[in-house]
Tab-separated table of N, CA and C in Angstrom:
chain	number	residue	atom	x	y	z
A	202	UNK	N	1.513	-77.398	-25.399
A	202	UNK	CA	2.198	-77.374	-24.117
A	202	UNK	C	3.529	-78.105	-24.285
A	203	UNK	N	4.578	-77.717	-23.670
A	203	UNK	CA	6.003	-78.224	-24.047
A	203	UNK	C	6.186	-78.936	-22.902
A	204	UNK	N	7.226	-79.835	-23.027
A	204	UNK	CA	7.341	-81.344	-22.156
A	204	UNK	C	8.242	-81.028	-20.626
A	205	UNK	N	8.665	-79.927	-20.973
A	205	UNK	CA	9.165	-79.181	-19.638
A	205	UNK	C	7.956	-79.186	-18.983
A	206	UNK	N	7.036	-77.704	-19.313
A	206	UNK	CA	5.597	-77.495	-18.789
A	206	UNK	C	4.969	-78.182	-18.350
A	207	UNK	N	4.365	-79.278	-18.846
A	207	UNK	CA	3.429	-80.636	-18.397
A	207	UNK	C	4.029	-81.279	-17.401
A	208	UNK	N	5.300	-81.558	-17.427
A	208	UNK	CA	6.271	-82.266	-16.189
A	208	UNK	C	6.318	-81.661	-14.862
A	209	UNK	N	6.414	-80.066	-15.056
A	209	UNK	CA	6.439	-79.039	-14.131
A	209	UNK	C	5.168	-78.997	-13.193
A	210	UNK	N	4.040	-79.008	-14.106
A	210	UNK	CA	2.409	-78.788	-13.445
A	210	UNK	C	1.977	-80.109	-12.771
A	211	UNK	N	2.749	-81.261	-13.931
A	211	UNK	CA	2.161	-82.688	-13.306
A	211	UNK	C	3.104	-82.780	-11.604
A	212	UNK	N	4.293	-82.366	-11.631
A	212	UNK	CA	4.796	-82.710	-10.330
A	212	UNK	C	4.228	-81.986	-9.386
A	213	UNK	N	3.583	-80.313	-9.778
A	213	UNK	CA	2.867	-79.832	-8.324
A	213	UNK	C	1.907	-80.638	-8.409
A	214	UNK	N	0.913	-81.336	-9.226
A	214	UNK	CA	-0.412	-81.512	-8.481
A	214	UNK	C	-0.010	-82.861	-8.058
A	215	UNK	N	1.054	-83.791	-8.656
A	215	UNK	CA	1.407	-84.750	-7.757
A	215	UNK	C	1.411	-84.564	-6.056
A	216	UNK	N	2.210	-83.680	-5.937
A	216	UNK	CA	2.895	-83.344	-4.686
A	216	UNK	C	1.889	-82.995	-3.544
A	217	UNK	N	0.778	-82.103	-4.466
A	217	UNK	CA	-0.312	-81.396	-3.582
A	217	UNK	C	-1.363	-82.899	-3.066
A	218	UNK	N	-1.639	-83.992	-3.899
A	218	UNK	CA	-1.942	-84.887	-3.852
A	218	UNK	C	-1.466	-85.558	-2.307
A	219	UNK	N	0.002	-85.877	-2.228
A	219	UNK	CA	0.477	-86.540	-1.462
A	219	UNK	C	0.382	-85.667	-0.338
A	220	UNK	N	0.946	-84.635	-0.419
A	220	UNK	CA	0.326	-84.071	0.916
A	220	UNK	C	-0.951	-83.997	1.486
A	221	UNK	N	-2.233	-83.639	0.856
A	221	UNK	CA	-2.923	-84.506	1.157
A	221	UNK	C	-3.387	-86.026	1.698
A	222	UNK	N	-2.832	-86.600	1.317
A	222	UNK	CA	-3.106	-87.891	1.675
A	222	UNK	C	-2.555	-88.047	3.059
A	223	UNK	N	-1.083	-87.391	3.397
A	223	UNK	CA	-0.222	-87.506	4.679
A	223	UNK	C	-0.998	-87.084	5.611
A	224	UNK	N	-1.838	-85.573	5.517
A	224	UNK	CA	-2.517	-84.771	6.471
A	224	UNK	C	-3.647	-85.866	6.956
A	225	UNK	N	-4.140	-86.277	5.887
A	225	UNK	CA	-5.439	-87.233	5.879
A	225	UNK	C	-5.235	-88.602	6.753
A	226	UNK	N	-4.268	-88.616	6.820
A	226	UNK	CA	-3.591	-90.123	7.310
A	226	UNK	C	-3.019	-90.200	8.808
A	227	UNK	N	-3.680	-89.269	9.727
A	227	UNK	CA	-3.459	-89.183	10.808
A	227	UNK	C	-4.464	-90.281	11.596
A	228	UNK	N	-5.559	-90.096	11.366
A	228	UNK	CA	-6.722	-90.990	11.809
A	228	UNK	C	-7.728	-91.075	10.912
A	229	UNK	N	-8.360	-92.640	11.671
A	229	UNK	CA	-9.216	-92.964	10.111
A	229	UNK	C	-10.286	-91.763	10.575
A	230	UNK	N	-11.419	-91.759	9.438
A	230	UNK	CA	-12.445	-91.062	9.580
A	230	UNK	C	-13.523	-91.673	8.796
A	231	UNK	N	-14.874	-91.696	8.736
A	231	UNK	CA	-15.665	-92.296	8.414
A	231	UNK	C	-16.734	-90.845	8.176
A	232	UNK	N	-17.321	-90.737	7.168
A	232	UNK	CA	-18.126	-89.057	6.686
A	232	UNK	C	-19.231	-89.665	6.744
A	233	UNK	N	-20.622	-90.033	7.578
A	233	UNK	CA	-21.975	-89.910	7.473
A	233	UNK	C	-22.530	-88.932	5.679
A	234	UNK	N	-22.768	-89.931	4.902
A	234	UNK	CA	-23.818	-89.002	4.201
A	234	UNK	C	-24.819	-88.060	4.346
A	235	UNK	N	-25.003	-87.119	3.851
A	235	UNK	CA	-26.066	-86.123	3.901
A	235	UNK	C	-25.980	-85.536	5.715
A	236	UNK	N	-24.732	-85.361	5.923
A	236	UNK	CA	-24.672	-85.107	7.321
A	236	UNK	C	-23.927	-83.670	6.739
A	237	UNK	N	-24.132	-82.024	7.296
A	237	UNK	CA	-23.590	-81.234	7.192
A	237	UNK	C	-21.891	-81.335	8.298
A	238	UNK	N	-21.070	-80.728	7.358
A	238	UNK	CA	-19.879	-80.905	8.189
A	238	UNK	C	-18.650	-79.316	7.892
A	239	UNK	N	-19.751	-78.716	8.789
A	239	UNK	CA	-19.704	-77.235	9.138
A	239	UNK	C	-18.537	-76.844	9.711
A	240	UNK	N	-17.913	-75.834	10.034
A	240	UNK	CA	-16.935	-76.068	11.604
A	240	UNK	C	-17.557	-74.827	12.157
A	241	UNK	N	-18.697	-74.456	12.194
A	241	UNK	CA	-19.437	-73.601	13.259
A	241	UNK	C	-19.786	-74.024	14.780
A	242	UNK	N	-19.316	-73.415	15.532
A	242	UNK	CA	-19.324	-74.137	16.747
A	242	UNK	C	-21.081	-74.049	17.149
A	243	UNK	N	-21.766	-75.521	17.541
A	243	UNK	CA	-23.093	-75.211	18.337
A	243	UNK	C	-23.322	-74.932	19.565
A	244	UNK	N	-23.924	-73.698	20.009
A	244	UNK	CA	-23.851	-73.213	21.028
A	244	UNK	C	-24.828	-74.420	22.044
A	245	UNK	N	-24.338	-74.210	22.880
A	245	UNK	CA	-24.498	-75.028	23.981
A	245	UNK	C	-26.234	-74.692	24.745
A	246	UNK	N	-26.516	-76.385	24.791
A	246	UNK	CA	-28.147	-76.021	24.891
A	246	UNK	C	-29.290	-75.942	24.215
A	247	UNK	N	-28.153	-75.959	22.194
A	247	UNK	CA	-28.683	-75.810	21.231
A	247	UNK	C	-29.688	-77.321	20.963
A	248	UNK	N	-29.701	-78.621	22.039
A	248	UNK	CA	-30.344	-79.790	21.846
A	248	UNK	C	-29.125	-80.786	20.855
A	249	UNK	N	-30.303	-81.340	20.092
A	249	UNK	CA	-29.385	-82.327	19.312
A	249	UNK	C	-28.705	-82.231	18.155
A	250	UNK	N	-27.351	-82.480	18.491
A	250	UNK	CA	-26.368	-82.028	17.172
A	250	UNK	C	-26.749	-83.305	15.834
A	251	UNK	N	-26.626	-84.439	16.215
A	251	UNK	CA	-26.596	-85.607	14.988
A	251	UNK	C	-26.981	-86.715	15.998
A	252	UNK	N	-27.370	-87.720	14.720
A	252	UNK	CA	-27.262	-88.786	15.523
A	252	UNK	C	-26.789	-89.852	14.522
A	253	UNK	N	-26.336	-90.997	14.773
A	253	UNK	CA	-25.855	-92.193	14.208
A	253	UNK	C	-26.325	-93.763	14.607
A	254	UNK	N	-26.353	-94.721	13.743
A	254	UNK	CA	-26.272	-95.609	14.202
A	254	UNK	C	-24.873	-96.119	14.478
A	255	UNK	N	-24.769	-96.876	15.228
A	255	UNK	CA	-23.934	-97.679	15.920
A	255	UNK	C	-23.439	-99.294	15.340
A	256	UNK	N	-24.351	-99.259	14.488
A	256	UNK	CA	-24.159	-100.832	14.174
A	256	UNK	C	-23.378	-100.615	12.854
A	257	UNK	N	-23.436	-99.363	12.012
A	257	UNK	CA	-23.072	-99.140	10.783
A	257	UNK	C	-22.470	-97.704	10.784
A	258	UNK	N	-22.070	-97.293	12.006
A	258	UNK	CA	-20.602	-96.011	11.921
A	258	UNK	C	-19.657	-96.365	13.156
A	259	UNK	N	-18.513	-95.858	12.668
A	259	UNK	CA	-17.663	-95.857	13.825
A	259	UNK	C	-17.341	-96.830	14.078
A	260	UNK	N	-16.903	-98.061	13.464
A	260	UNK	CA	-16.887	-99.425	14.892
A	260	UNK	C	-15.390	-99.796	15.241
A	261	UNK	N	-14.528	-99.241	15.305
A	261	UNK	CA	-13.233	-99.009	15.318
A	261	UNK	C	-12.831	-98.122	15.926
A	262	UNK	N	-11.682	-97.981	17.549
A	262	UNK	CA	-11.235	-97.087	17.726
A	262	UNK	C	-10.963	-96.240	17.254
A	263	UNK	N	-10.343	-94.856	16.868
A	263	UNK	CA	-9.939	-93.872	16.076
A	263	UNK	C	-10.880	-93.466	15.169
A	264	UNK	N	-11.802	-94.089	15.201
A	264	UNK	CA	-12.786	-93.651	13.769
A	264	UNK	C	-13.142	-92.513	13.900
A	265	UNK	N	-13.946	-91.541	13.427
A	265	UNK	CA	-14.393	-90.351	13.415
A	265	UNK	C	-15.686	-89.844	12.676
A	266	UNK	N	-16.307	-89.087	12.856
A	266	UNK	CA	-17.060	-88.490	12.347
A	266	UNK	C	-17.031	-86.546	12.629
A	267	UNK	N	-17.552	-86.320	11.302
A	267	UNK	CA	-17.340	-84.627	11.359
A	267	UNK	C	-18.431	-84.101	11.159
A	268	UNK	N	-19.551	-83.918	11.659
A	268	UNK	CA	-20.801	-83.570	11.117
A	268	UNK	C	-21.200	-81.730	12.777
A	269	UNK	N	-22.396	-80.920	11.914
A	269	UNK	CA	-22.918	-80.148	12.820
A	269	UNK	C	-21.890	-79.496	13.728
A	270	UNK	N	-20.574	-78.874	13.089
A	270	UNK	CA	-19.570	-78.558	13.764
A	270	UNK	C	-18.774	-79.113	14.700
A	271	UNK	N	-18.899	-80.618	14.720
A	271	UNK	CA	-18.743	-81.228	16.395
A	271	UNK	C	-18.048	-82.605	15.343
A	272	UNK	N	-16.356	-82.834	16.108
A	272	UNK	CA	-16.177	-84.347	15.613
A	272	UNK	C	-16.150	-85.165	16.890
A	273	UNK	N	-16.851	-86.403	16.273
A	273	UNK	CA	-16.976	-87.757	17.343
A	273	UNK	C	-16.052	-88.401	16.957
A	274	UNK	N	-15.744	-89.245	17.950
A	274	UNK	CA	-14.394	-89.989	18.091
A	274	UNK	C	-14.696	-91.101	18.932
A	275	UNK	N	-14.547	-92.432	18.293
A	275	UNK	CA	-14.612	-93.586	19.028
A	275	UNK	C	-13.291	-93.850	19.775
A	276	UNK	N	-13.355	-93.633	21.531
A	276	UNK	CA	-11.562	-93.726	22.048
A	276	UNK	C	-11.691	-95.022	22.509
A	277	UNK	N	-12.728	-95.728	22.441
A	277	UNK	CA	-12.387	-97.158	23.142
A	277	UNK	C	-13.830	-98.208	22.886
A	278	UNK	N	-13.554	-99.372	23.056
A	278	UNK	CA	-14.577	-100.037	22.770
A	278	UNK	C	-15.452	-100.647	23.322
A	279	UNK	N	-16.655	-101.185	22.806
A	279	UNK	CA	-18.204	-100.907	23.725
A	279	UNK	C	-19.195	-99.764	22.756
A	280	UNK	N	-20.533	-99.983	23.393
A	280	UNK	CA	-21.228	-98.669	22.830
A	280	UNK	C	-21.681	-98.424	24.422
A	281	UNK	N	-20.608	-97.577	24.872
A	281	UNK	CA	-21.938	-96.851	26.210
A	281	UNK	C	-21.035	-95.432	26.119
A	282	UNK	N	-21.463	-94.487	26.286
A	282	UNK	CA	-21.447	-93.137	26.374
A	282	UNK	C	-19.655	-92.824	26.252
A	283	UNK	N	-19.280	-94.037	27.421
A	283	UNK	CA	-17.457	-93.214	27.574
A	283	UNK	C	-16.476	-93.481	26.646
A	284	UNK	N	-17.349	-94.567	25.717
A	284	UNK	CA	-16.232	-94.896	24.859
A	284	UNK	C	-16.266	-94.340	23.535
A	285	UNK	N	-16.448	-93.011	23.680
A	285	UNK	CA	-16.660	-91.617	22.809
A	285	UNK	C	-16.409	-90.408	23.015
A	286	UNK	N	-16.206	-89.492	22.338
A	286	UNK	CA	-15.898	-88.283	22.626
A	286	UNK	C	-16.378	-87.279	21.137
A	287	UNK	N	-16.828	-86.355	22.072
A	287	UNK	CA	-17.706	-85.053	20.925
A	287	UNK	C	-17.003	-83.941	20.997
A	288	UNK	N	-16.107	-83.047	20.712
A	288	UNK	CA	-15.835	-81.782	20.704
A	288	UNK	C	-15.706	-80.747	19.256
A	289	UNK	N	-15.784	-79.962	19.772
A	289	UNK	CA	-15.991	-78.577	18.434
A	289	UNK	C	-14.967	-78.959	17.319
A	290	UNK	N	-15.392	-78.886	15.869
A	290	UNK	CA	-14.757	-78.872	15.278
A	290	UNK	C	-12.930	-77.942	14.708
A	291	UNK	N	-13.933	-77.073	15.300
A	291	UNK	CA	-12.784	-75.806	14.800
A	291	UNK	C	-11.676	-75.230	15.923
A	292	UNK	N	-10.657	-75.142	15.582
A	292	UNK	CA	-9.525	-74.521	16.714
A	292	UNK	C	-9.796	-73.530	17.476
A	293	UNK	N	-9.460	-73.300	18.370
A	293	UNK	CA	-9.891	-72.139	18.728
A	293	UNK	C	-8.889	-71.013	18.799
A	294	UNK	N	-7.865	-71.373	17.991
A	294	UNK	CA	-6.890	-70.681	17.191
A	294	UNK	C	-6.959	-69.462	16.120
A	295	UNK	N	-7.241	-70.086	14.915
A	295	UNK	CA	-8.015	-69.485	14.066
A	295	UNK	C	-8.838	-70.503	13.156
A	296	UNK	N	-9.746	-71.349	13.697
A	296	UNK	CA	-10.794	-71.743	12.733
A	296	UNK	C	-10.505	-73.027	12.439
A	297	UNK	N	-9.584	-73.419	12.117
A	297	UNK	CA	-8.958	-74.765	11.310
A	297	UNK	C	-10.122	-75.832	11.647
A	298	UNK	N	-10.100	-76.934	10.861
A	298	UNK	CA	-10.582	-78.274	11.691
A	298	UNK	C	-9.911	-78.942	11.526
A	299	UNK	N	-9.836	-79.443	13.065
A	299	UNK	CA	-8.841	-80.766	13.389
A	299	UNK	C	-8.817	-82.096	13.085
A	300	UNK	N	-7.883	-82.278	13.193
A	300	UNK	CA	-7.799	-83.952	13.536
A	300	UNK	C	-8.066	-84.765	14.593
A	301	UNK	N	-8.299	-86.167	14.605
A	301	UNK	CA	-7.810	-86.687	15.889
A	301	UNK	C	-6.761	-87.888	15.514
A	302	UNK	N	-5.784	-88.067	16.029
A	302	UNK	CA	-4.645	-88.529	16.014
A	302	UNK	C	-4.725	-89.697	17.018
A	303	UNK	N	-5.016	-90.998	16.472
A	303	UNK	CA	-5.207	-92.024	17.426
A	303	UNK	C	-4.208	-92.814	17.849
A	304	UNK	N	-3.032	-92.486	17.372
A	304	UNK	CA	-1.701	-93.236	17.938
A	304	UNK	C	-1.180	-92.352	19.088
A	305	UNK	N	-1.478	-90.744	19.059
A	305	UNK	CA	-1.044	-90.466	20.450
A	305	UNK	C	-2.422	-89.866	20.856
A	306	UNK	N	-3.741	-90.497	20.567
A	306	UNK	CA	-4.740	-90.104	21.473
A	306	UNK	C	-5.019	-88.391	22.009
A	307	UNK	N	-4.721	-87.603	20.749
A	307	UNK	CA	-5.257	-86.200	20.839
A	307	UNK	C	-5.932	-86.044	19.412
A	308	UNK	N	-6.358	-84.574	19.938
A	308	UNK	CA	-6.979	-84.005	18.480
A	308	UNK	C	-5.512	-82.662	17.899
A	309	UNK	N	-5.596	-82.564	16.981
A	309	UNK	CA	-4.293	-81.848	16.214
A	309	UNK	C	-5.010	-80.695	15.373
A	310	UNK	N	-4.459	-79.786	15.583
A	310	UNK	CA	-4.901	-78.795	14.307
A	310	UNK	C	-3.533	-78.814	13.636
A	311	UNK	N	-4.143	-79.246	12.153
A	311	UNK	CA	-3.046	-79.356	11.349
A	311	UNK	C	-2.640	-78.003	10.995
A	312	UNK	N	-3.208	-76.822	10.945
A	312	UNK	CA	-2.982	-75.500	10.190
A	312	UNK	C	-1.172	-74.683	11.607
A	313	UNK	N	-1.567	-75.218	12.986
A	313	UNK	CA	0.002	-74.656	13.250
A	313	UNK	C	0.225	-75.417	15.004
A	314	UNK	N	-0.626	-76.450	14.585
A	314	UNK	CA	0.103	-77.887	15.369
A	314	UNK	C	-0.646	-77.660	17.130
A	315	UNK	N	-1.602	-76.845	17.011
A	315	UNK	CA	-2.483	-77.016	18.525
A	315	UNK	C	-2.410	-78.185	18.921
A	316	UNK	N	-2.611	-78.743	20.198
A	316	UNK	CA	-2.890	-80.329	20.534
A	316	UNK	C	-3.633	-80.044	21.995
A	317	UNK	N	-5.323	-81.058	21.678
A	317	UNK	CA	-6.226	-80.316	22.638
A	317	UNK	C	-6.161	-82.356	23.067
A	318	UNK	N	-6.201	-82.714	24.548
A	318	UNK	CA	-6.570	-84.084	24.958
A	318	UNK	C	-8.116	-84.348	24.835
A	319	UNK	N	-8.644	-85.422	25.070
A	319	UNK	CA	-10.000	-86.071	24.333
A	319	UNK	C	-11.001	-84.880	24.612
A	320	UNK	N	-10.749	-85.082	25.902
A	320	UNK	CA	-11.941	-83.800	26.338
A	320	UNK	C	-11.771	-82.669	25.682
A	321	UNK	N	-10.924	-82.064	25.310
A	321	UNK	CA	-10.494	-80.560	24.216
A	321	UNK	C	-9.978	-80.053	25.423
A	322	UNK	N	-9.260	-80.493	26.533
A	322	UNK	CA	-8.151	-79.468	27.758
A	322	UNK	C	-7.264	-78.846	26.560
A	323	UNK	N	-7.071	-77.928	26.465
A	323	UNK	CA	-5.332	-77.025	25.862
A	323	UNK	C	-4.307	-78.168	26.023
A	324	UNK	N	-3.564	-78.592	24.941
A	324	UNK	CA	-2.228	-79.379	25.665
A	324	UNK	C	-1.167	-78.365	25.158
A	325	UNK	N	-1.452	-78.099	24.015
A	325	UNK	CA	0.047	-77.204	23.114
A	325	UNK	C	-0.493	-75.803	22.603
A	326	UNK	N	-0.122	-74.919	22.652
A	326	UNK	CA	-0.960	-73.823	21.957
A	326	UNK	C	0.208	-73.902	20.241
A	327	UNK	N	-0.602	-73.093	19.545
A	327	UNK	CA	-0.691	-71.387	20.102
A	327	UNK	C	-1.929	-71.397	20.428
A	328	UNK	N	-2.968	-72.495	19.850
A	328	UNK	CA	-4.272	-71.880	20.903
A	328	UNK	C	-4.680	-71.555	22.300
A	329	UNK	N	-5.284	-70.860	22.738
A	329	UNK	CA	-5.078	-70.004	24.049
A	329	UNK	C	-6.296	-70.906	25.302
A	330	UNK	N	-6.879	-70.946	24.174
A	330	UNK	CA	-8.438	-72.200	24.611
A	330	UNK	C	-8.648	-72.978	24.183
A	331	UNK	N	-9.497	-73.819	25.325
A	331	UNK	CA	-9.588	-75.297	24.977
A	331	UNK	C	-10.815	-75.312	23.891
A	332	UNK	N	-11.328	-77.030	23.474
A	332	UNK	CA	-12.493	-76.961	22.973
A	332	UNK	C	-13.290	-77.163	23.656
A	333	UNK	N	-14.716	-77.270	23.263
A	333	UNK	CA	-16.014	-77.430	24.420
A	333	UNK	C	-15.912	-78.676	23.639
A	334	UNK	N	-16.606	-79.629	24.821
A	334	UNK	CA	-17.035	-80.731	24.690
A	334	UNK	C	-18.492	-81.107	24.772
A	335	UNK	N	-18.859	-81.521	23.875
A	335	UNK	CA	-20.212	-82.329	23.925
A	335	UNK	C	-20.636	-83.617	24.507
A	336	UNK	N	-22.122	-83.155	24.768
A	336	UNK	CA	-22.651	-84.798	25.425
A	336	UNK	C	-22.692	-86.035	24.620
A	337	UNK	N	-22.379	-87.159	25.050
A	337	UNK	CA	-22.687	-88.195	23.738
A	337	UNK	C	-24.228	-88.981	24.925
A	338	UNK	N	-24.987	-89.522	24.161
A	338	UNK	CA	-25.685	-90.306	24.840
A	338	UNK	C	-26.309	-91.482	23.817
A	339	UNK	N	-26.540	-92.757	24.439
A	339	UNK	CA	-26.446	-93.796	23.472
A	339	UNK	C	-28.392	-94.431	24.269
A	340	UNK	N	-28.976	-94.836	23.158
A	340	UNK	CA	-30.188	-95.550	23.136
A	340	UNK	C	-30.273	-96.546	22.278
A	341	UNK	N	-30.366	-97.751	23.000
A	341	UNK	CA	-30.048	-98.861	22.065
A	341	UNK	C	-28.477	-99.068	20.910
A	342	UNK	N	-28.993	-98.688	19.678
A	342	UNK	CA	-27.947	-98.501	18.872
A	342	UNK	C	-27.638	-97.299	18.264
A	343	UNK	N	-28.315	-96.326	19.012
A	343	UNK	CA	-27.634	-94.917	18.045
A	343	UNK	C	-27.523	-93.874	19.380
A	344	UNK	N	-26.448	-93.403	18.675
A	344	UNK	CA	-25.536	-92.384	19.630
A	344	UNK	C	-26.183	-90.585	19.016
A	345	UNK	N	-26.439	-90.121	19.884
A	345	UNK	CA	-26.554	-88.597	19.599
A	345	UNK	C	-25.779	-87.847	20.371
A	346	UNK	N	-25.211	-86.903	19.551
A	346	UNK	CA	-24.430	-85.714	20.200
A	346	UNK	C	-25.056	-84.853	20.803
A	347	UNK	N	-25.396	-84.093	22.102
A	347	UNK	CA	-26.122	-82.986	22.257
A	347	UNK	C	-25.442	-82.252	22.525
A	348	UNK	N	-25.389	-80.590	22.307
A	348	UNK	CA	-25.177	-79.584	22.913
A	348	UNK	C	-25.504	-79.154	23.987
């Protein structure tokens, strides 16, 4: 391989790297092990999406979780039901999964810049619809999402 070549390949995967990291760097997120993190939306009614403890996920505003098509979002602090939020993973754009963006308190689809408020209302299209929102409900120390 010639020293042009190697320089050439090393700067895309540099680059692809950092962009990554930028996209990633919107809000923290925290990944539950052995938790599926689908972006199939669960139809509503479907019962219980996940559940977590409380003492050992999330304990930080902005945090996140992506599991069972549905990301949770710690918007404020406390453990009682409001200081959370559950909605569909995927845009209702075309598919993407979002972000949530805790410095201006929305969720973002990074793929062509949707912006849905906590509840998933439409704020920016091009998506046409909002997201559904899920139940959070808290027992003792663990929070479950239901459909």
């Amino acid at each position: 391989m010639e020293r042009d070549e190697f320089l050439r390949k090393l700067g895309i995967g540099v680059l692809a790297v950092c962009a990554g990291c930028g996209i990633a760097s919107c809000g923290s997120k925290v990944d539950v092990d052995h938790l599926d993190q689908t972006s199939a939306v669960p139809a509503p009614g479907s019962g219980n999406l996940f559940s977590i403890d409380l003492n050992n996920n999330i304990p930080n505003i902005g945090d996140s979780i992506k599991s069972s098509g549905v990301i949770l979002v710690r918007i404020a602090a406390g453990n009682i039901a409001a200081s959370f939020t559950a909605v569909q993973l995927s845009c209702t754009h075309q598919g993407s999964s979002i972000n949530y963006n805790t410095t201006q308190g929305i969720f973002i689809c990074p793929n062509h810049g949707s912006e849905f408020s906590k509840t998933g209302a439409l704020l920016l299209g091009p998506a046409a619809l909002p997201l559904h929102q899920y139940s959070v409900v808290i027992s003792g120390n663990t929070l479950t999402v239901v459909a």
